[in-house]
Short mmCIF file of C-alpha atoms in Angstrom, two decimals:
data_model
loop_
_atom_site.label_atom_id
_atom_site.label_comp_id
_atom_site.label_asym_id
_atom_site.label_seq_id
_atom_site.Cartn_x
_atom_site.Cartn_y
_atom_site.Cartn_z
CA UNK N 1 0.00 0.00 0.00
CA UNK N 2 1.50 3.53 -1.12
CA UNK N 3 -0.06 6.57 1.15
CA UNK N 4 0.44 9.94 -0.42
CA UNK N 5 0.47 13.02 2.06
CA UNK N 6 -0.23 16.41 1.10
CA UNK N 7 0.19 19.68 3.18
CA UNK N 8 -3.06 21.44 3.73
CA UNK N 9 -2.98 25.50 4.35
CA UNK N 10 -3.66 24.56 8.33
CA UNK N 11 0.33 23.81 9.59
CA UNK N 12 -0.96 21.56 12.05
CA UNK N 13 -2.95 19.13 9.85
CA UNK N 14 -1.84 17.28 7.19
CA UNK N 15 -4.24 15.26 4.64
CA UNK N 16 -2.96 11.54 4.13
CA UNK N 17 -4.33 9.55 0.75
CA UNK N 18 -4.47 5.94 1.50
CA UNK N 19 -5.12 5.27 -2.50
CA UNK N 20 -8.28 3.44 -1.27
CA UNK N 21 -11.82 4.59 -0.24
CA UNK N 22 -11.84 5.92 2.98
CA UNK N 23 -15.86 7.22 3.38
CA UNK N 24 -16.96 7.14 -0.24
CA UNK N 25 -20.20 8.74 -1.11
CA UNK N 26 -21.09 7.66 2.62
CA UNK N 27 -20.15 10.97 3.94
CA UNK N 28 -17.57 12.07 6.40
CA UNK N 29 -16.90 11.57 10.00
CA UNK N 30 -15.29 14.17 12.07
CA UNK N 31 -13.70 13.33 15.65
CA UNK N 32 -11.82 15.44 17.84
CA UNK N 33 -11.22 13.77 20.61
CA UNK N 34 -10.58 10.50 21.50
CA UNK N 35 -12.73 8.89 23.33
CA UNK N 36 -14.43 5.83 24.08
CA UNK N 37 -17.89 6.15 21.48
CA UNK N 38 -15.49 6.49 18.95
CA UNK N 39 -17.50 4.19 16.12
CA UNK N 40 -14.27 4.25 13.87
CA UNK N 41 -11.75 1.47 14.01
CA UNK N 42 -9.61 4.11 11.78
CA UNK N 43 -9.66 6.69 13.75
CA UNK N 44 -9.23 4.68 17.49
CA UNK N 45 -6.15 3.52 15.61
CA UNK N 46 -4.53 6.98 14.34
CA UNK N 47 -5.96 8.51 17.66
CA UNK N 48 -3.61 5.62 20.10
CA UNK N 49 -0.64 7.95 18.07
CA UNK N 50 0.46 10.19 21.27
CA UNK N 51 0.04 14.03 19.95
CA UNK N 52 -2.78 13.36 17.90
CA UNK N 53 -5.67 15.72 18.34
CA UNK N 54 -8.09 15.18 15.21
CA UNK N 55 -9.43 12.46 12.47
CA UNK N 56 -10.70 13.81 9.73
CA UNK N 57 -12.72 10.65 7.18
CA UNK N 58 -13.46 12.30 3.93
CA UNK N 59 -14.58 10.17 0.57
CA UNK N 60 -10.86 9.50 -0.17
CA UNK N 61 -8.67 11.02 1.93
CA UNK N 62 -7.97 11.13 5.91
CA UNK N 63 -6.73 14.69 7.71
CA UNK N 64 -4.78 14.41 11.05
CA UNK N 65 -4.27 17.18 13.10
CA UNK N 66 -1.60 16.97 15.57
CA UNK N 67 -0.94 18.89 18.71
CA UNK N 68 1.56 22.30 18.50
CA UNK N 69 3.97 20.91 20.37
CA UNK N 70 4.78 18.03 18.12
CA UNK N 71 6.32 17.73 14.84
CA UNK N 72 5.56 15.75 11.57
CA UNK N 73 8.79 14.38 11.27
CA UNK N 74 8.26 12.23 14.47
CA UNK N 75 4.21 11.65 13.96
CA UNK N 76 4.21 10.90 10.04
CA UNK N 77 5.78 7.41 10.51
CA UNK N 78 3.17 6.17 13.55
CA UNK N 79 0.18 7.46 11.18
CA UNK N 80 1.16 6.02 8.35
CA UNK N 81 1.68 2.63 9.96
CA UNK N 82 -1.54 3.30 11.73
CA UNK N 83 -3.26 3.26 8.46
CA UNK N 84 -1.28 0.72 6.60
CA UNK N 85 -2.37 -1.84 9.51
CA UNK N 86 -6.04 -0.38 9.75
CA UNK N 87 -6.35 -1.27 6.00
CA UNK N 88 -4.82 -4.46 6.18
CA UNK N 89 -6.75 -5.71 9.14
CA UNK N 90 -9.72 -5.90 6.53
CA UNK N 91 -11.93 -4.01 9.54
CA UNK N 92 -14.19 -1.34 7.96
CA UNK N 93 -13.85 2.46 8.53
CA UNK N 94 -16.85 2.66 10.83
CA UNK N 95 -18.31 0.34 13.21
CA UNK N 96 -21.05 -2.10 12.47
CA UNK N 97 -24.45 -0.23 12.39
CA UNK N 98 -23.17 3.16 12.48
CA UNK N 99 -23.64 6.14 10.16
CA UNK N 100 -21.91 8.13 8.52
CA UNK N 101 -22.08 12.11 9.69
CA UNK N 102 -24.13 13.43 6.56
CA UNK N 103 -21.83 16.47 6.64
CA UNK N 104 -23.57 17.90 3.50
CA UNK N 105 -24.81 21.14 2.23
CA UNK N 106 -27.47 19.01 0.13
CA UNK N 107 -30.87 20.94 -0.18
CA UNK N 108 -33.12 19.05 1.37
CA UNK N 109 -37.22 18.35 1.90
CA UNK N 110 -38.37 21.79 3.34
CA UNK N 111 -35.68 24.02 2.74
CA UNK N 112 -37.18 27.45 1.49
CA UNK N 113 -35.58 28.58 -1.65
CA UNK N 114 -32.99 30.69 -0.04
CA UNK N 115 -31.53 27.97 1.73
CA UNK N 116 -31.47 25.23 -1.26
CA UNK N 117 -30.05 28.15 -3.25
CA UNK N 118 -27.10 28.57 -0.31
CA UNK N 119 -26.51 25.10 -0.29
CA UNK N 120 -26.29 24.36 -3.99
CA UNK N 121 -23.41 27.23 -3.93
CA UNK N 122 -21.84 25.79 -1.23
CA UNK N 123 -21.91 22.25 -2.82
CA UNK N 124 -20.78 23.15 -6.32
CA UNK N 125 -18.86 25.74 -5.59
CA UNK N 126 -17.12 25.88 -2.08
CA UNK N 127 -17.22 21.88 -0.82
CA UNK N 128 -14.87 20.68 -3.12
CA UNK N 129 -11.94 23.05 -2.96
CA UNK N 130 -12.21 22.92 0.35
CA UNK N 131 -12.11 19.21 0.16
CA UNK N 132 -8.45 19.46 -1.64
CA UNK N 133 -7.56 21.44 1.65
CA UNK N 134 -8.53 18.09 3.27
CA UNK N 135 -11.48 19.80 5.01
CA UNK N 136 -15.27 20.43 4.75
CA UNK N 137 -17.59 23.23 5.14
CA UNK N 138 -20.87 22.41 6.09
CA UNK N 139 -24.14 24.41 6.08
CA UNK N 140 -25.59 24.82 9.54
CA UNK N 141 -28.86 27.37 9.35
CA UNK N 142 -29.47 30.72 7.28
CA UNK N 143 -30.73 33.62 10.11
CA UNK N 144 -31.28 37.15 9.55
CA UNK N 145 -30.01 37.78 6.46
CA UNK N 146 -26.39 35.12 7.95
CA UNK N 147 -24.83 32.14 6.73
CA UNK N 148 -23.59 30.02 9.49
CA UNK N 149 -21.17 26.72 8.38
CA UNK N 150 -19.50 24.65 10.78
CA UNK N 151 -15.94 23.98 9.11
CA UNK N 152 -14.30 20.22 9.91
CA UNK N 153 -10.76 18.91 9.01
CA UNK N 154 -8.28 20.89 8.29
CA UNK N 155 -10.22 24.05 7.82
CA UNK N 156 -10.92 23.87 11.29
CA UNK N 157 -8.93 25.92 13.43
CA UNK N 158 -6.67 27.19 10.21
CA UNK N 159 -5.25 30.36 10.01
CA UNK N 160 -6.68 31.50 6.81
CA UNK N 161 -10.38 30.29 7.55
CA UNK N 162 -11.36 33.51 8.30
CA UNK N 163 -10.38 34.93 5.12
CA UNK N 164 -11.58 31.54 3.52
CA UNK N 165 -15.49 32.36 4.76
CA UNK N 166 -15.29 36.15 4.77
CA UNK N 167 -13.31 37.10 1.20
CA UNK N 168 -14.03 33.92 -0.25
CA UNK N 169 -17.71 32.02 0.50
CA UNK N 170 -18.98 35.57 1.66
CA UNK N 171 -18.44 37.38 -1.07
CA UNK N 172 -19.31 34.87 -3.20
CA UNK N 173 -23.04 33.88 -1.42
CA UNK N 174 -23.63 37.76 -1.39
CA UNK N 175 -22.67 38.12 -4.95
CA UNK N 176 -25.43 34.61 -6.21
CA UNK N 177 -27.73 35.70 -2.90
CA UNK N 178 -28.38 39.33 -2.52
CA UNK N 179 -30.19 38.11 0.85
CA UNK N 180 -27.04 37.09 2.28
CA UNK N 181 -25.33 39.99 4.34
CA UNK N 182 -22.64 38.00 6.25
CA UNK N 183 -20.92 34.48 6.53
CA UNK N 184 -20.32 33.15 10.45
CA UNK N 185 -18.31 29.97 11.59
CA UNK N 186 -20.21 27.94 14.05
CA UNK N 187 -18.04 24.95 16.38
CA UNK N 188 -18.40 21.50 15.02
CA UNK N 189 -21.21 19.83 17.17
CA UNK N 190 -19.05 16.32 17.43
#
């Protein structure tokens, strides 16, 4: 098994690319902690790596973040064998019986048009460069004229996500959505 890792714009994350499926079209899982509910074999594994302080599942790729303190040099080798002996093990990404989180901007049942208009943006538009980052942005509720996303991976807690959501998805939502007057980060709810 070959594992490709690319740096991400957040220092302290790095995206890994196992050459395999990691979540598919099932979604993505975010943890930040580790704990015991974890319902990821993956992500107990890279998490049992001292310094460790993220797991990131995306379709195809997998985004570690690591704690200040430590450096890649020392953690790179542990997650990489983390993975190569997840895969191997034949065990599947997430337990038995559990779900995916549906981190998606999809328009769904009920939406007003606003919203499904929002989300389509964000979905075409904004979800997969971010995804290249080894991150996601995902669409949390439309309020008084503001956006509010919750950002996972390696978007979350990077320097330039400010200027991601305010130059970038901002301007761009108020450009497509005249009813759009801001962009807001909310905290992940994992």
């Amino acid at each position: 098994m070959f594992i490709q890792t690319e740096p991400t714009p957040n220092p302290a994350t790095l995206k890994f690319l196992p050459g395999e499926e990691v979540m598919g079209r099932q979604g993505t899982a975010n943890f930040t902690s580790n704990d015991e509910h974890i319902k990821s074999p993956l992500a107990r594994k890279l998490f049992e790596v001292d310094g460790i302080t993220g797991v990131f599942l995306g379709g195809d790729f997998i985004t570690i973040t690591k704690e200040d303190s430590r450096e890649w040099q020392t953690l790179k080798p542990q997650i990489l064998g983390g993975i190569m002996e997840h895969y191997t093990s034949g065990q599947p990404v997430l337990d038995q019986g559990s779900d995916a989180t549906k981190a998606t901007s999809s328009a769904a049942e009920g939406d007003d048009e606003l919203v499904t208009q929002i989300k389509e943006l964000l979905d075409t538009r904004v979800r997969p460069a971010v995804a290249q980052d080894g991150g996601d942005i995902v669409f949390h509720k439309f309020e008084d004229g503001v956006v509010y996303l919750e950002m996972h991976g390696a978007c979350s807690g990077c320097p330039s996500s400010t200027a991601t959501l305010k130059m970038g998805i901002e301007n761009m939502l108020r450009y497509y959505v005249p009813e759009v007057q801001a962009v807001e980060p909310v905290m992940a709810e994992y």
